[in-house]
PDB file of C-alpha atoms in Angstrom:
ATOM      1  CA  MET A   1     108.674  88.034  87.262  1.00  0.00           C
ATOM      2  CA  LYS A   2     110.017  87.349  90.758  1.00  0.00           C
ATOM      3  CA  ASN A   3     109.696  90.977  91.919  1.00  0.00           C
ATOM      4  CA  LEU A   4     106.078  91.051  90.721  1.00  0.00           C
ATOM      5  CA  LEU A   5     105.015  88.312  93.137  1.00  0.00           C
ATOM      6  CA  ASN A   6     105.159  90.428  96.296  1.00  0.00           C
ATOM      7  CA  HIS A   7     101.670  91.907  96.547  1.00  0.00           C
ATOM      8  CA  THR A   8     101.875  93.368 100.061  1.00  0.00           C
ATOM      9  CA  ASP A   9     101.276  96.960  98.911  1.00  0.00           C
ATOM     10  CA  LEU A  10      98.242  95.846  96.935  1.00  0.00           C
ATOM     11  CA  ALA A  11      96.826  93.849  99.850  1.00  0.00           C
ATOM     12  CA  LEU A  12      97.359  96.761 102.242  1.00  0.00           C
ATOM     13  CA  ASN A  13      95.342  99.100 100.039  1.00  0.00           C
ATOM     14  CA  ILE A  14      92.613  96.517  99.511  1.00  0.00           C
ATOM     15  CA  GLY A  15      92.434  96.143 103.286  1.00  0.00           C
ATOM     16  CA  ASN A  16      92.165  99.916 103.630  1.00  0.00           C
ATOM     17  CA  ASN A  17      89.351 100.118 101.042  1.00  0.00           C
ATOM     18  CA  ASN A  18      91.487 102.189  98.648  1.00  0.00           C
ATOM     19  CA  LEU A  19      90.079 101.048  95.313  1.00  0.00           C
ATOM     20  CA  GLU A  20      91.739 103.683  93.124  1.00  0.00           C
ATOM     21  CA  THR A  21      95.185 103.138  94.632  1.00  0.00           C
ATOM     22  CA  SER A  22      94.743  99.363  94.440  1.00  0.00           C
ATOM     23  CA  ILE A  23      93.902  99.555  90.739  1.00  0.00           C
ATOM     24  CA  ASN A  24      96.882 101.848  90.132  1.00  0.00           C
ATOM     25  CA  ILE A  25      99.233  99.403  91.862  1.00  0.00           C
ATOM     26  CA  TYR A  26      97.774  96.564  89.793  1.00  0.00           C
ATOM     27  CA  THR A  27      98.121  98.585  86.564  1.00  0.00           C
ATOM     28  CA  ASN A  28     101.770  99.289  87.341  1.00  0.00           C
ATOM     29  CA  LYS A  29     102.377  95.573  87.874  1.00  0.00           C
ATOM     30  CA  ILE A  30     100.769  94.799  84.529  1.00  0.00           C
ATOM     31  CA  ASN A  31     102.839  97.464  82.763  1.00  0.00           C
ATOM     32  CA  VAL A  32     106.052  96.075  84.254  1.00  0.00           C
ATOM     33  CA  PHE A  33     105.032  92.573  83.197  1.00  0.00           C
ATOM     34  CA  LEU A  34     104.140  93.645  79.638  1.00  0.00           C
ATOM     35  CA  SER A  35     107.455  95.450  79.256  1.00  0.00           C
ATOM     36  CA  SER A  36     109.183  92.070  79.289  1.00  0.00           C
ATOM     37  CA  SER A  37     106.553  89.550  78.161  1.00  0.00           C
ATOM     38  CA  ASN A  38     103.351  89.161  76.142  1.00  0.00           C
ATOM     39  CA  ASN A  39     102.874  85.526  77.100  1.00  0.00           C
ATOM     40  CA  THR A  40      99.265  85.057  78.217  1.00  0.00           C
ATOM     41  CA  ASN A  41     100.111  81.938  80.224  1.00  0.00           C
ATOM     42  CA  GLU A  42     102.658  83.922  82.231  1.00  0.00           C
ATOM     43  CA  LEU A  43     100.115  86.724  82.642  1.00  0.00           C
ATOM     44  CA  LYS A  44      97.617  84.199  83.960  1.00  0.00           C
ATOM     45  CA  LYS A  45     100.228  82.983  86.468  1.00  0.00           C
ATOM     46  CA  LEU A  46     100.613  86.565  87.686  1.00  0.00           C
ATOM     47  CA  LEU A  47      96.844  86.850  88.181  1.00  0.00           C
ATOM     48  CA  TYR A  48      96.808  83.503  90.007  1.00  0.00           C
ATOM     49  CA  SER A  49      99.505  84.778  92.347  1.00  0.00           C
ATOM     50  CA  ILE A  50      97.564  87.997  93.053  1.00  0.00           C
ATOM     51  CA  ASN A  51      94.359  86.093  93.787  1.00  0.00           C
ATOM     52  CA  ILE A  52      96.037  83.549  96.083  1.00  0.00           C
ATOM     53  CA  PHE A  53      98.163  86.192  97.825  1.00  0.00           C
ATOM     54  CA  ILE A  54      95.132  88.351  98.671  1.00  0.00           C
ATOM     55  CA  TYR A  55      93.109  85.335  99.798  1.00  0.00           C
ATOM     56  CA  THR A  56      95.938  84.122 102.040  1.00  0.00           C
ATOM     57  CA  TYR A  57      96.520  87.624 103.375  1.00  0.00           C
ATOM     58  CA  PHE A  58      92.944  87.990 104.656  1.00  0.00           C
ATOM     59  CA  CYS A  59      91.782  84.396 105.164  1.00  0.00           C
ATOM     60  CA  ASN A  60      92.463  84.415 108.921  1.00  0.00           C
ATOM     61  CA  ASN A  61      89.580  86.828 109.465  1.00  0.00           C
ATOM     62  CA  PRO A  62      86.918  84.548 111.028  1.00  0.00           C
ATOM     63  CA  SER A  63      84.040  86.883 110.146  1.00  0.00           C
ATOM     64  CA  ILE A  64      84.541  86.635 106.368  1.00  0.00           C
ATOM     65  CA  ASN A  65      84.586  83.535 104.166  1.00  0.00           C
ATOM     66  CA  LEU A  66      86.890  84.239 101.231  1.00  0.00           C
ATOM     67  CA  GLU A  67      87.345  80.665 100.054  1.00  0.00           C
ATOM     68  CA  ASP A  68      84.371  80.728  97.674  1.00  0.00           C
ATOM     69  CA  LEU A  69      85.449  84.074  96.215  1.00  0.00           C
ATOM     70  CA  CYS A  70      89.003  82.850  95.668  1.00  0.00           C
ATOM     71  CA  TYR A  71      87.693  79.762  93.862  1.00  0.00           C
ATOM     72  CA  GLN A  72      85.290  81.847  91.734  1.00  0.00           C
ATOM     73  CA  ASN A  73      88.156  84.112  90.712  1.00  0.00           C
ATOM     74  CA  LEU A  74      90.249  81.116  89.678  1.00  0.00           C
ATOM     75  CA  LYS A  75      87.365  79.806  87.557  1.00  0.00           C
ATOM     76  CA  LEU A  76      86.911  83.254  85.999  1.00  0.00           C
ATOM     77  CA  MET A  77      90.564  83.317  84.960  1.00  0.00           C
ATOM     78  CA  ASP A  78      90.259  79.892  83.375  1.00  0.00           C
ATOM     79  CA  THR A  79      87.445  81.093  81.092  1.00  0.00           C
ATOM     80  CA  HIS A  80      89.582  83.831  79.494  1.00  0.00           C
ATOM     81  CA  HIS A  81      92.630  83.489  77.278  1.00  0.00           C
ATOM     82  CA  MET A  82      93.108  86.890  75.601  1.00  0.00           C
ATOM     83  CA  LYS A  83      95.527  89.402  77.094  1.00  0.00           C
ATOM     84  CA  ASP A  84      93.096  92.327  77.407  1.00  0.00           C
ATOM     85  CA  ASP A  85      90.400  90.092  78.869  1.00  0.00           C
ATOM     86  CA  LEU A  86      92.796  88.734  81.476  1.00  0.00           C
ATOM     87  CA  ILE A  87      93.895  92.235  82.464  1.00  0.00           C
ATOM     88  CA  SER A  88      90.242  93.166  83.016  1.00  0.00           C
ATOM     89  CA  VAL A  89      89.753  90.000  85.072  1.00  0.00           C
ATOM     90  CA  GLY A  90      92.580  91.155  87.336  1.00  0.00           C
ATOM     91  CA  GLU A  91      90.728  94.407  88.015  1.00  0.00           C
ATOM     92  CA  GLN A  92      87.553  92.441  88.767  1.00  0.00           C
ATOM     93  CA  ILE A  93      89.469  90.300  91.278  1.00  0.00           C
ATOM     94  CA  ILE A  94      90.647  93.381  93.162  1.00  0.00           C
ATOM     95  CA  LYS A  95      87.167  94.913  93.188  1.00  0.00           C
ATOM     96  CA  SER A  96      85.614  91.640  94.366  1.00  0.00           C
ATOM     97  CA  TYR A  97      87.900  91.435  97.399  1.00  0.00           C
ATOM     98  CA  ILE A  98      87.323  95.074  98.316  1.00  0.00           C
ATOM     99  CA  GLU A  99      83.559  94.617  98.077  1.00  0.00           C
ATOM    100  CA  ILE A 100      83.404  91.529 100.284  1.00  0.00           C
ATOM    101  CA  LEU A 101      85.900  92.833 102.841  1.00  0.00           C
ATOM    102  CA  HIS A 102      84.173  96.183 103.318  1.00  0.00           C
ATOM    103  CA  LYS A 103      80.500  95.617 102.493  1.00  0.00           C
ATOM    104  CA  ASP A 104      79.335  95.495 106.134  1.00  0.00           C
ATOM    105  CA  LYS A 105      81.814  97.935 107.665  1.00  0.00           C
ATOM    106  CA  PRO A 106      80.303 101.125 109.099  1.00  0.00           C
ATOM    107  CA  ILE A 107      81.364 104.328 107.357  1.00  0.00           C
ATOM    108  CA  SER A 108      82.374 105.873 110.680  1.00  0.00           C
ATOM    109  CA  GLU A 109      84.906 103.101 111.322  1.00  0.00           C
ATOM    110  CA  ASN A 110      86.331 103.481 107.826  1.00  0.00           C
ATOM    111  CA  LYS A 111      86.781 107.208 108.425  1.00  0.00           C
ATOM    112  CA  ILE A 112      88.588 106.632 111.715  1.00  0.00           C
ATOM    113  CA  ILE A 113      91.046 104.234 110.104  1.00  0.00           C
ATOM    114  CA  GLU A 114      91.416 106.520 107.085  1.00  0.00           C
ATOM    115  CA  HIS A 115      92.433 109.412 109.354  1.00  0.00           C
ATOM    116  CA  ALA A 116      94.738 107.181 111.390  1.00  0.00           C
ATOM    117  CA  LEU A 117      96.515 105.918 108.279  1.00  0.00           C
ATOM    118  CA  SER A 118      96.827 109.436 106.895  1.00  0.00           C
ATOM    119  CA  TYR A 119      98.476 110.549 110.130  1.00  0.00           C
ATOM    120  CA  ILE A 120     100.869 107.590 110.066  1.00  0.00           C
ATOM    121  CA  HIS A 121     101.938 108.108 106.457  1.00  0.00           C
ATOM    122  CA  SER A 122     102.409 111.854 107.001  1.00  0.00           C
ATOM    123  CA  ASN A 123     104.607 111.290 110.059  1.00  0.00           C
ATOM    124  CA  ILE A 124     106.426 108.093 109.162  1.00  0.00           C
ATOM    125  CA  GLU A 125     109.843 109.632 109.889  1.00  0.00           C
ATOM    126  CA  LYS A 126     108.793 110.485 113.467  1.00  0.00           C
ATOM    127  CA  LYS A 127     108.219 108.361 116.550  1.00  0.00           C
ATOM    128  CA  ILE A 128     104.692 106.960 116.201  1.00  0.00           C
ATOM    129  CA  THR A 129     102.890 105.278 119.082  1.00  0.00           C
ATOM    130  CA  LEU A 130      99.445 103.723 119.369  1.00  0.00           C
ATOM    131  CA  GLU A 131      98.536 106.272 122.041  1.00  0.00           C
ATOM    132  CA  LYS A 132      99.608 109.212 119.880  1.00  0.00           C
ATOM    133  CA  VAL A 133      97.555 108.057 116.884  1.00  0.00           C
ATOM    134  CA  ALA A 134      94.560 107.226 119.105  1.00  0.00           C
ATOM    135  CA  ASN A 135      94.644 110.740 120.538  1.00  0.00           C
ATOM    136  CA  HIS A 136      94.815 112.164 117.024  1.00  0.00           C
ATOM    137  CA  VAL A 137      91.620 110.356 115.945  1.00  0.00           C
ATOM    138  CA  HIS A 138      89.933 110.844 119.360  1.00  0.00           C
ATOM    139  CA  ILE A 139      89.366 107.217 120.346  1.00  0.00           C
ATOM    140  CA  SER A 140      90.857 104.896 122.959  1.00  0.00           C
ATOM    141  CA  SER A 141      94.060 102.985 122.272  1.00  0.00           C
ATOM    142  CA  ASN A 142      92.271  99.662 122.757  1.00  0.00           C
ATOM    143  CA  TYR A 143      89.560 100.534 120.232  1.00  0.00           C
ATOM    144  CA  LEU A 144      92.110 101.754 117.681  1.00  0.00           C
ATOM    145  CA  CYS A 145      94.086  98.549 118.159  1.00  0.00           C
ATOM    146  CA  TYR A 146      90.922  96.532 117.437  1.00  0.00           C
ATOM    147  CA  LEU A 147      89.944  98.618 114.387  1.00  0.00           C
ATOM    148  CA  PHE A 148      93.462  98.471 113.025  1.00  0.00           C
ATOM    149  CA  LYS A 149      93.616  94.704 113.034  1.00  0.00           C
ATOM    150  CA  GLU A 150      90.098  94.421 111.597  1.00  0.00           C
ATOM    151  CA  SER A 151      90.733  96.918 108.794  1.00  0.00           C
ATOM    152  CA  THR A 152      94.312  96.223 107.726  1.00  0.00           C
ATOM    153  CA  GLY A 153      94.873  92.641 108.841  1.00  0.00           C
ATOM    154  CA  PHE A 154      97.959  93.794 110.726  1.00  0.00           C
ATOM    155  CA  LYS A 155      98.758  94.651 114.300  1.00  0.00           C
ATOM    156  CA  PHE A 156      99.555  98.338 114.777  1.00  0.00           C
ATOM    157  CA  CYS A 157     103.323  97.931 115.258  1.00  0.00           C
ATOM    158  CA  GLU A 158     103.584  95.536 112.328  1.00  0.00           C
ATOM    159  CA  TYR A 159     101.843  98.003 110.028  1.00  0.00           C
ATOM    160  CA  ILE A 160     104.205 100.788 111.123  1.00  0.00           C
ATOM    161  CA  ASN A 161     107.206  98.593 110.350  1.00  0.00           C
ATOM    162  CA  ILE A 162     105.828  97.765 106.894  1.00  0.00           C
ATOM    163  CA  CYS A 163     105.268 101.461 106.154  1.00  0.00           C
ATOM    164  CA  ARG A 164     108.779 102.312 107.309  1.00  0.00           C
ATOM    165  CA  THR A 165     110.178  99.500 105.168  1.00  0.00           C
ATOM    166  CA  ASN A 166     108.307 100.792 102.108  1.00  0.00           C
ATOM    167  CA  ALA A 167     109.594 104.319 102.775  1.00  0.00           C
ATOM    168  CA  ALA A 168     113.142 102.973 103.034  1.00  0.00           C
ATOM    169  CA  LYS A 169     112.657 101.018  99.812  1.00  0.00           C
ATOM    170  CA  ASP A 170     111.741 104.256  98.015  1.00  0.00           C
ATOM    171  CA  PHE A 171     114.872 105.965  99.349  1.00  0.00           C
ATOM    172  CA  LEU A 172     117.015 103.030  98.225  1.00  0.00           C
ATOM    173  CA  ASP A 173     115.419 103.137  94.779  1.00  0.00           C
ATOM    174  CA  ASN A 174     115.551 106.882  94.223  1.00  0.00           C
ATOM    175  CA  THR A 175     118.468 108.307  96.229  1.00  0.00           C
ATOM    176  CA  SER A 176     122.099 107.593  97.022  1.00  0.00           C
ATOM    177  CA  TYR A 177     121.613 108.314 100.730  1.00  0.00           C
ATOM    178  CA  PRO A 178     123.737 106.181 103.074  1.00  0.00           C
ATOM    179  CA  LEU A 179     121.886 103.574 105.124  1.00  0.00           C
ATOM    180  CA  GLU A 180     122.192 105.579 108.324  1.00  0.00           C
ATOM    181  CA  MET A 181     120.354 108.530 106.760  1.00  0.00           C
ATOM    182  CA  ILE A 182     117.707 106.273 105.190  1.00  0.00           C
ATOM    183  CA  SER A 183     117.163 104.627 108.562  1.00  0.00           C
ATOM    184  CA  PHE A 184     116.615 108.041 110.159  1.00  0.00           C
ATOM    185  CA  LYS A 185     114.356 109.387 107.395  1.00  0.00           C
ATOM    186  CA  SER A 186     112.225 106.225 107.483  1.00  0.00           C
ATOM    187  CA  GLY A 187     111.654 106.500 111.224  1.00  0.00           C
ATOM    188  CA  PHE A 188     113.659 103.519 112.468  1.00  0.00           C
ATOM    189  CA  ASN A 189     115.217 103.972 115.900  1.00  0.00           C
ATOM    190  CA  SER A 190     118.540 102.450 114.822  1.00  0.00           C
ATOM    191  CA  GLN A 191     120.314 101.240 111.709  1.00  0.00           C
ATOM    192  CA  SER A 192     120.413  97.685 113.053  1.00  0.00           C
ATOM    193  CA  HIS A 193     116.629  97.718 113.603  1.00  0.00           C
ATOM    194  CA  PHE A 194     116.214  99.091 110.078  1.00  0.00           C
ATOM    195  CA  CYS A 195     118.340  96.334 108.519  1.00  0.00           C
ATOM    196  CA  THR A 196     116.648  93.567 110.523  1.00  0.00           C
ATOM    197  CA  THR A 197     113.121  94.796 109.731  1.00  0.00           C
ATOM    198  CA  PHE A 198     113.877  95.404 106.054  1.00  0.00           C
ATOM    199  CA  LYS A 199     115.185  91.869 105.593  1.00  0.00           C
ATOM    200  CA  LYS A 200     112.223  90.424 107.514  1.00  0.00           C
ATOM    201  CA  TYR A 201     109.663  91.891 105.094  1.00  0.00           C
ATOM    202  CA  LEU A 202     111.569  91.899 101.803  1.00  0.00           C
ATOM    203  CA  GLY A 203     113.844  88.899 102.247  1.00  0.00           C
ATOM    204  CA  VAL A 204     116.986  90.858 101.393  1.00  0.00           C
ATOM    205  CA  SER A 205     119.214  93.340 103.218  1.00  0.00           C
ATOM    206  CA  PRO A 206     119.027  97.065 102.319  1.00  0.00           C
ATOM    207  CA  ASN A 207     122.457  96.857 100.677  1.00  0.00           C
ATOM    208  CA  GLY A 208     121.431  93.741  98.794  1.00  0.00           C
ATOM    209  CA  PHE A 209     118.217  95.409  97.627  1.00  0.00           C
ATOM    210  CA  ARG A 210     120.090  98.476  96.386  1.00  0.00           C
ATOM    211  CA  LYS A 211     122.638  96.395  94.479  1.00  0.00           C
ATOM    212  CA  ARG A 212     119.932  94.221  92.942  1.00  0.00           C
ATOM    213  CA  GLU A 213     117.845  97.189  91.813  1.00  0.00           C
ATOM    214  CA  HIS A 214     120.776  99.094  90.333  1.00  0.00           C
TER     215      HIS A 214
END
């Protein structure tokens, strides 16, 4: 259950208006949960954690009031007690946050961020700078910096570090590469920076993560 309570990937995709990917991430979480438990009370706790995590993740945005939505989602969960109903409620929670976070955002701004994120994910192993990405999407660095924070909830450099950490996590899960190679392939400028950043976001060292997972 502990590993299911980190919803950063889900929140990132909600922030980026990626409904399909968000639902897929949620479905995977549910499948992992159901592989070890059919307890509806535990399932409800998982949904509570998703709702609160997403609310907390975005609540610092002064232009959007998420408190009412968070409370409504909690009430919705309390009205259902069957497993399938609760799973559907989880999907509704994700959709509700995406709708309120993106309902007033111009399509053009969404497209700019979409292209910027695509560039970042395609070049995560390379040196990525704000200026380089801004040039790629043909806007100023200052404007991209503003859009990035508005759309993802993260500062540019922080988002890059999270993406690199997720890439490293995949290498640790699926390969036997040494840490030095994983650091290089994930785009970190040194192994020490890799280890420090990884522990900052996941609460465990790369070696500790690999041992725990295997």
